[in-house]
């Protein structure tokens, strides 16, 4: 079965996995149930633990008879692990469970049961009980309330970065596509789109080598088969500025906020958690808190952007970030790697308008720069696009005038068209690729929307556990590029987001003999020294 999901003027085709249901058992049930108990309650489990091979049962095999059905083995293994680690089990459901999943109704011994849909790229999406809707700009509060009552919608949140945009809880008892289609056909909404639970991927490899101590991204001496001079010219740029006065928000799955090279630079932040039913909770960062989500990937990115400098000879000296005097805002939004695009949108909104979530926050201390290296599935939902547009156009106010926040986003590490990444194709986003210590393009997505490349192979930075190491990934190129953006704003605080991008593009050095823009390398290698001149 296909679900033709309509997002504004585009239609996205999602495939239903026939005979497959995702179930999230309650903690109480899991603490007592045996595998036979589980099978009796929900159906035959297809995965006996996160490391087990898929078990195709006879019931599952019989259900795979539709031409449009997706074989269970087509679900990416890494995504299965992400869902399972977050408490979901994939089952060939019994009749009761299948009905509860399709109608989004309560199920005994489970917090949720959901049908499974798959994108053209083979990425799993689970419906939730929530959706994002937007009403016409001239619709009054009373009219909105009447529409909500008519269609049995319950408002749970208001997205303040867009006019008349709300998160609502949908009525159960009918299949989700049917409910959404009715709302879209009613003429009362500008948009209606589901909040889909999806796995979020980080665009970089976890740092591994704890002994790597040569930060070639700043000054390449030619060591480790590199070519001397193929770097970002950071040392020369630091003669002019180290980023003081600028705030960089790093949005990731988590980070070690008390890392000795980061703690002095972190001035704010918080984390968002997405529940199995699509709900979102927010916790503000407070000094000394011990429950902030941790991820070496996020710690690594934050270090590349703004790790502090250390006195010469300090045994703990781990190098420094691109903007070592910039302030850092830690934003975690996918600690268990499951998220909706609405949650990611909230993270971006928080970065540029923290008072919308934290009554104690001052918007004067919002982010000047955003660095994000998270991947999101297609389709790109309007709620995330609107948040990025809001940040880029309405963020960073000076004297009441919005200059906009430059939003740096990493392209996919896999070679392929950038058109497969709807976020990096947005005009409000600065899409960053990677190059090696030999000054040549490294792997990654390519296309006309690629802005430029930065070091992204065996770069050195902070990692969780008060450690340091090296890592590969466009994630890390992006954090470095965001640091250069901070250097520019430190010297030129009145530049608009568009002008910052133009200045960075103009500072790029060619890759090889390529002059101008290339789909493979954008406008070239980002040069921090030229950018601050």
Coordinates of C-alpha atoms in Angstrom, one line a residue, residues 147-528:
X147 CA -12.1 24.4 13.2
X148 CA -10.2 22.5 15.9
X149 CA -13.5 21.5 17.6
X150 CA -15.1 20.5 14.3
X151 CA -12.3 18.1 13.4
X152 CA -11.6 17.0 17.0
X153 CA -8.1 18.4 17.1
X154 CA -6.4 19.3 20.4
X155 CA -3.8 22.0 20.3
X156 CA -0.6 20.9 22.2
X157 CA 1.8 23.6 21.1
X158 CA 2.2 26.8 19.0
X159 CA 5.1 27.3 16.7
X160 CA 5.9 30.9 17.2
X161 CA 8.3 31.2 14.3
X162 CA 5.4 31.0 11.8
X163 CA 2.0 32.6 11.8
X164 CA -0.9 30.4 12.9
X165 CA 1.2 27.3 12.9
X166 CA 0.3 24.7 15.6
X167 CA 1.1 21.2 16.8
X168 CA -2.1 19.3 17.4
X169 CA -3.1 15.9 18.7
X170 CA -5.2 14.0 16.1
X171 CA -8.3 12.0 16.8
X172 CA -7.8 8.2 16.9
X173 CA -10.1 5.6 15.4
X174 CA -9.3 6.1 11.7
X175 CA -6.1 5.5 9.6
X176 CA -3.7 8.5 9.7
X177 CA -3.7 9.0 5.9
X178 CA -7.6 9.2 5.9
X179 CA -7.6 11.8 8.8
X180 CA -4.9 14.0 7.1
X181 CA -6.7 13.8 3.7
X182 CA -9.9 15.0 5.3
X183 CA -8.1 18.0 6.9
X184 CA -6.3 18.9 3.7
X185 CA -9.5 18.7 1.6
X186 CA -11.5 20.9 4.1
X187 CA -10.1 24.2 2.9
X188 CA -9.5 25.3 6.5
X189 CA -5.7 24.8 6.5
X190 CA -2.7 26.2 4.7
X191 CA -0.8 23.0 5.5
X192 CA -1.4 19.7 7.2
X193 CA 1.6 17.4 7.8
X194 CA 2.2 14.5 10.2
X195 CA 4.8 14.5 12.9
X196 CA 6.7 11.3 11.9
X197 CA 9.1 9.5 14.2
X198 CA 12.4 9.0 12.4
X199 CA 15.9 8.0 13.1
X200 CA 18.4 10.9 13.0
X201 CA 21.9 10.2 11.8
X202 CA 25.0 12.2 12.5
X203 CA 27.2 13.1 9.6
X204 CA 30.6 12.0 10.8
X205 CA 32.5 9.0 12.1
X206 CA 33.0 8.8 15.9
X207 CA 36.5 10.0 16.9
X208 CA 38.8 7.0 17.6
X209 CA 42.5 7.9 17.7
X210 CA 43.3 9.3 21.1
X211 CA 47.0 9.9 20.2
X212 CA 46.5 12.2 17.2
X213 CA 47.9 15.6 18.2
X214 CA 48.5 17.5 15.0
X215 CA 45.6 19.8 14.1
X216 CA 46.4 20.0 10.5
X217 CA 43.1 21.9 9.9
X218 CA 44.7 24.9 11.4
X219 CA 48.3 24.6 10.3
X220 CA 49.3 21.8 7.9
X221 CA 53.0 21.0 8.2
X222 CA 52.9 18.1 5.7
X223 CA 52.9 15.4 8.4
X224 CA 51.0 12.2 8.1
X225 CA 51.1 12.2 4.2
X226 CA 49.6 15.7 4.2
X227 CA 50.8 18.6 2.0
X228 CA 52.1 21.6 3.8
X229 CA 49.9 24.7 3.6
X230 CA 46.7 22.8 2.8
X231 CA 44.7 24.1 5.7
X232 CA 42.3 26.8 6.8
X233 CA 45.0 29.5 7.6
X234 CA 43.6 29.7 11.1
X235 CA 46.7 30.9 12.8
X236 CA 46.9 33.9 10.4
X237 CA 43.2 34.7 11.0
X238 CA 43.7 34.6 14.8
X239 CA 46.0 37.6 14.6
X240 CA 42.8 39.6 13.9
X241 CA 40.2 37.8 16.0
X242 CA 39.4 34.6 17.9
X243 CA 35.6 35.1 17.8
X244 CA 35.0 37.0 21.0
X245 CA 31.5 38.4 21.3
X246 CA 29.9 35.8 19.0
X247 CA 27.7 32.9 20.1
X248 CA 27.7 29.6 18.2
X249 CA 24.8 27.2 18.7
X250 CA 25.9 23.6 18.1
X251 CA 22.8 21.4 17.5
X252 CA 23.5 17.7 17.9
X253 CA 22.4 14.6 19.7
X254 CA 24.3 15.6 22.8
X255 CA 27.7 16.8 24.1
X256 CA 29.9 16.7 27.2
X257 CA 29.1 20.1 28.6
X258 CA 31.7 19.8 31.4
X259 CA 34.6 18.9 29.1
X260 CA 37.6 20.9 30.3
X261 CA 38.1 22.5 26.9
X262 CA 34.5 23.4 26.5
X263 CA 33.0 24.2 29.9
X264 CA 34.4 27.7 30.1
X265 CA 32.9 28.6 26.7
X266 CA 29.4 27.2 27.2
X267 CA 27.0 30.1 28.1
X268 CA 23.6 28.4 27.6
X269 CA 21.6 25.7 26.0
X270 CA 19.2 22.9 26.7
X271 CA 18.0 19.6 25.4
X272 CA 14.8 18.3 23.8
X273 CA 13.4 14.8 24.1
X274 CA 10.9 13.2 21.7
X275 CA 8.5 10.6 23.1
X276 CA 7.3 7.5 21.3
X277 CA 4.0 9.3 20.6
X278 CA 5.7 12.4 19.1
X279 CA 5.6 14.6 22.2
X280 CA 8.5 16.9 23.1
X281 CA 9.9 17.9 26.5
X282 CA 12.6 20.6 27.0
X283 CA 15.1 20.9 29.8
X284 CA 17.3 24.0 30.2
X285 CA 21.0 23.7 30.7
X286 CA 22.0 24.5 34.3
X287 CA 25.6 24.6 35.7
X288 CA 26.7 21.3 37.1
X289 CA 23.7 19.3 35.7
X290 CA 24.5 15.6 35.2
X291 CA 21.7 14.5 32.9
X292 CA 22.6 16.5 29.8
X293 CA 22.7 14.0 26.8
X294 CA 26.3 13.1 25.9
X295 CA 27.6 12.2 22.5
X296 CA 31.2 12.2 21.3
X297 CA 30.0 13.4 17.9
X298 CA 28.5 16.5 19.4
X299 CA 31.4 17.0 21.7
X300 CA 33.7 16.7 18.7
X301 CA 31.7 19.3 16.7
X302 CA 31.6 21.8 19.6
X303 CA 35.3 21.5 20.1
X304 CA 36.0 22.2 16.4
X305 CA 33.8 25.3 16.6
X306 CA 35.1 26.8 19.8
X307 CA 37.2 24.7 22.1
X308 CA 39.2 26.9 24.5
X309 CA 42.9 27.4 24.2
X310 CA 45.3 26.2 26.9
X311 CA 48.5 27.6 28.3
X312 CA 51.6 26.3 26.5
X313 CA 52.9 23.2 28.2
X314 CA 49.6 22.3 29.8
X315 CA 49.5 18.4 29.9
X316 CA 45.7 18.6 29.2
X317 CA 46.2 20.9 26.1
X318 CA 44.0 19.5 23.4
X319 CA 44.3 22.2 20.8
X320 CA 41.6 24.8 20.1
X321 CA 38.5 25.4 18.0
X322 CA 38.3 27.6 15.0
X323 CA 36.8 30.4 17.2
X324 CA 38.3 29.7 20.6
X325 CA 37.0 32.9 22.2
X326 CA 33.4 32.6 20.9
X327 CA 30.6 31.6 23.3
X328 CA 29.0 28.3 22.9
X329 CA 25.3 27.2 23.1
X330 CA 24.8 23.5 23.6
X331 CA 21.6 22.2 22.0
X332 CA 20.8 18.5 22.1
X333 CA 17.6 17.2 20.4
X334 CA 17.9 13.5 19.7
X335 CA 19.6 11.8 22.6
X336 CA 18.2 8.4 21.7
X337 CA 18.5 9.1 17.9
X338 CA 14.7 9.1 17.4
X339 CA 13.2 12.5 16.5
X340 CA 10.4 14.2 14.6
X341 CA 11.2 17.2 12.4
X342 CA 9.0 19.2 14.7
X343 CA 11.5 18.6 17.5
X344 CA 14.4 19.5 15.3
X345 CA 12.5 22.7 14.4
X346 CA 12.1 23.5 18.1
X347 CA 15.9 23.1 18.6
X348 CA 16.6 25.6 15.8
X349 CA 13.9 28.0 17.2
X350 CA 15.4 27.7 20.7
X351 CA 18.8 28.6 19.4
X352 CA 17.6 32.0 18.0
X353 CA 14.8 32.7 20.5
X354 CA 15.5 30.8 23.7
X355 CA 12.8 32.7 25.6
X356 CA 10.2 30.8 23.6
X357 CA 11.1 27.7 25.7
X358 CA 13.0 29.1 28.7
X359 CA 11.3 31.8 30.7
X360 CA 14.7 32.6 32.3
X361 CA 16.4 33.2 29.0
X362 CA 17.3 36.5 27.5
X363 CA 17.0 36.7 23.7
X364 CA 19.9 39.1 23.6
X365 CA 22.0 36.0 24.4
X366 CA 20.6 34.0 21.5
X367 CA 22.8 32.4 18.8
X368 CA 24.6 34.4 16.1
X369 CA 25.6 31.3 14.3
X370 CA 24.1 27.8 14.0
X371 CA 26.0 24.7 13.2
X372 CA 24.1 21.5 12.6
X373 CA 25.3 18.1 11.3
X374 CA 22.2 16.0 11.7
X375 CA 20.6 14.1 8.9
X376 CA 16.8 14.0 8.3
X377 CA 14.7 11.8 6.2
X378 CA 12.6 13.0 3.3
X379 CA 10.2 14.5 2.9
X380 CA 11.3 17.9 4.3
X381 CA 8.3 19.0 6.4
X382 CA 7.2 22.6 6.4
X383 CA 7.7 22.9 10.2
X384 CA 11.5 22.4 9.9
X385 CA 11.8 24.5 6.8
X386 CA 9.9 27.4 8.5
X387 CA 12.1 27.2 11.5
X388 CA 15.3 27.4 9.4
X389 CA 13.8 30.3 7.4
X390 CA 12.8 32.1 10.6
X391 CA 16.4 31.7 12.0
X392 CA 18.0 32.8 8.8
X393 CA 15.8 35.8 8.3
X394 CA 14.4 36.8 11.7
X395 CA 17.2 35.9 14.1
X396 CA 20.1 38.0 15.4
X397 CA 18.4 41.3 16.0
X398 CA 20.5 44.5 16.4
X399 CA 18.8 47.7 17.3
X400 CA 15.5 46.1 16.5
X401 CA 16.6 45.0 13.0
X402 CA 16.8 41.3 12.2
X403 CA 20.1 40.5 10.4
X404 CA 19.5 36.8 10.3
X405 CA 21.5 33.9 11.6
X406 CA 23.8 32.0 9.2
X407 CA 22.8 28.3 9.3
X408 CA 25.7 25.9 8.5
X409 CA 24.6 22.3 7.6
X410 CA 26.7 19.4 6.6
X411 CA 26.1 17.5 3.4
X412 CA 25.8 13.8 3.3
X413 CA 29.1 11.9 3.7
X414 CA 28.0 9.4 1.0
X415 CA 28.8 10.5 -2.6
X416 CA 25.6 11.3 -4.4
X417 CA 23.5 14.2 -5.5
X418 CA 22.8 16.9 -2.9
X419 CA 19.3 17.0 -4.3
X420 CA 18.7 13.9 -2.1
X421 CA 19.1 16.2 0.9
X422 CA 16.2 18.7 1.0
X423 CA 17.7 20.6 4.0
X424 CA 21.0 21.4 2.3
X425 CA 19.1 22.5 -0.8
X426 CA 17.4 25.3 1.1
X427 CA 18.7 28.8 0.0
X428 CA 18.8 29.7 3.7
X429 CA 21.4 27.0 4.5
X430 CA 25.1 27.1 4.0
X431 CA 25.9 23.5 2.8
X432 CA 29.4 22.4 3.7
X433 CA 31.5 19.5 2.2
X434 CA 35.0 18.2 3.2
X435 CA 38.5 17.9 1.9
X436 CA 41.6 16.1 3.1
X437 CA 45.1 17.2 4.4
X438 CA 46.3 16.9 0.8
X439 CA 43.9 19.6 -0.3
X440 CA 41.7 17.4 -2.4
X441 CA 38.0 16.8 -2.2
X442 CA 36.9 14.0 0.1
X443 CA 33.8 11.9 -0.3
X444 CA 30.4 13.5 0.2
X445 CA 27.3 14.8 -1.6
X446 CA 27.8 17.2 -4.5
X447 CA 25.7 19.7 -6.5
X448 CA 25.0 23.3 -7.3
X449 CA 23.8 24.0 -3.7
X450 CA 27.2 23.1 -2.2
X451 CA 28.8 26.3 -0.8
X452 CA 32.4 25.2 -0.1
X453 CA 34.5 22.6 1.5
X454 CA 36.5 22.5 4.8
X455 CA 38.8 20.0 6.5
X456 CA 37.0 16.8 7.2
X457 CA 39.4 13.9 7.2
X458 CA 41.4 13.0 10.3
X459 CA 40.7 16.3 12.0
X460 CA 41.5 16.6 15.7
X461 CA 39.1 17.8 18.4
X462 CA 37.5 17.1 21.8
X463 CA 35.6 14.0 22.5
X464 CA 33.5 12.8 25.5
X465 CA 35.3 11.6 28.6
X466 CA 37.6 14.6 28.7
X467 CA 39.4 13.0 25.8
X468 CA 40.7 14.1 22.4
X469 CA 41.0 12.3 19.1
X470 CA 40.5 12.4 15.4
X471 CA 37.5 11.9 13.2
X472 CA 36.2 12.0 9.6
X473 CA 33.0 13.6 8.4
X474 CA 31.3 16.6 6.8
X475 CA 29.9 17.2 10.3
X476 CA 33.3 18.3 11.4
X477 CA 33.9 20.4 8.2
X478 CA 30.7 22.2 9.1
X479 CA 31.6 23.0 12.7
X480 CA 34.9 24.4 11.4
X481 CA 33.1 26.5 8.8
X482 CA 30.7 27.8 11.5
X483 CA 33.8 28.9 13.5
X484 CA 35.0 30.9 10.5
X485 CA 31.5 32.5 10.4
X486 CA 32.0 33.5 14.0
X487 CA 35.4 35.1 13.3
X488 CA 33.8 37.2 10.5
X489 CA 30.9 38.3 12.8
X490 CA 33.3 39.2 15.6
X491 CA 34.9 41.8 13.3
X492 CA 31.7 42.7 11.3
X493 CA 28.7 42.3 13.6
X494 CA 26.4 44.3 11.4
X495 CA 26.6 41.9 8.4
X496 CA 23.4 40.1 7.4
X497 CA 23.3 36.3 7.2
X498 CA 23.5 36.6 3.4
X499 CA 26.5 38.9 3.6
X500 CA 28.3 36.5 5.9
X501 CA 27.8 33.7 3.3
X502 CA 29.0 36.0 0.5
X503 CA 32.1 36.9 2.5
X504 CA 32.9 33.3 3.1
X505 CA 32.4 32.3 -0.5
X506 CA 34.6 35.1 -1.6
X507 CA 37.4 33.9 0.7
X508 CA 37.6 30.4 -0.8
X509 CA 40.8 29.0 -2.4
X510 CA 40.4 27.0 -5.6
X511 CA 40.7 23.2 -5.4
X512 CA 43.2 22.2 -8.0
X513 CA 42.7 24.1 -11.3
X514 CA 38.9 24.7 -10.7
X515 CA 38.0 28.4 -10.7
X516 CA 34.6 29.5 -9.6
X517 CA 31.9 27.1 -8.5
X518 CA 32.2 23.3 -9.0
X519 CA 29.4 20.8 -8.0
X520 CA 32.1 18.7 -6.3
X521 CA 33.8 21.4 -4.2
X522 CA 31.5 24.4 -4.2
X523 CA 33.4 27.6 -4.4
X524 CA 36.5 25.9 -3.1
X525 CA 38.4 25.5 0.2
X526 CA 37.3 27.9 3.0
X527 CA 40.2 30.3 4.0
X528 CA 39.8 31.8 7.4

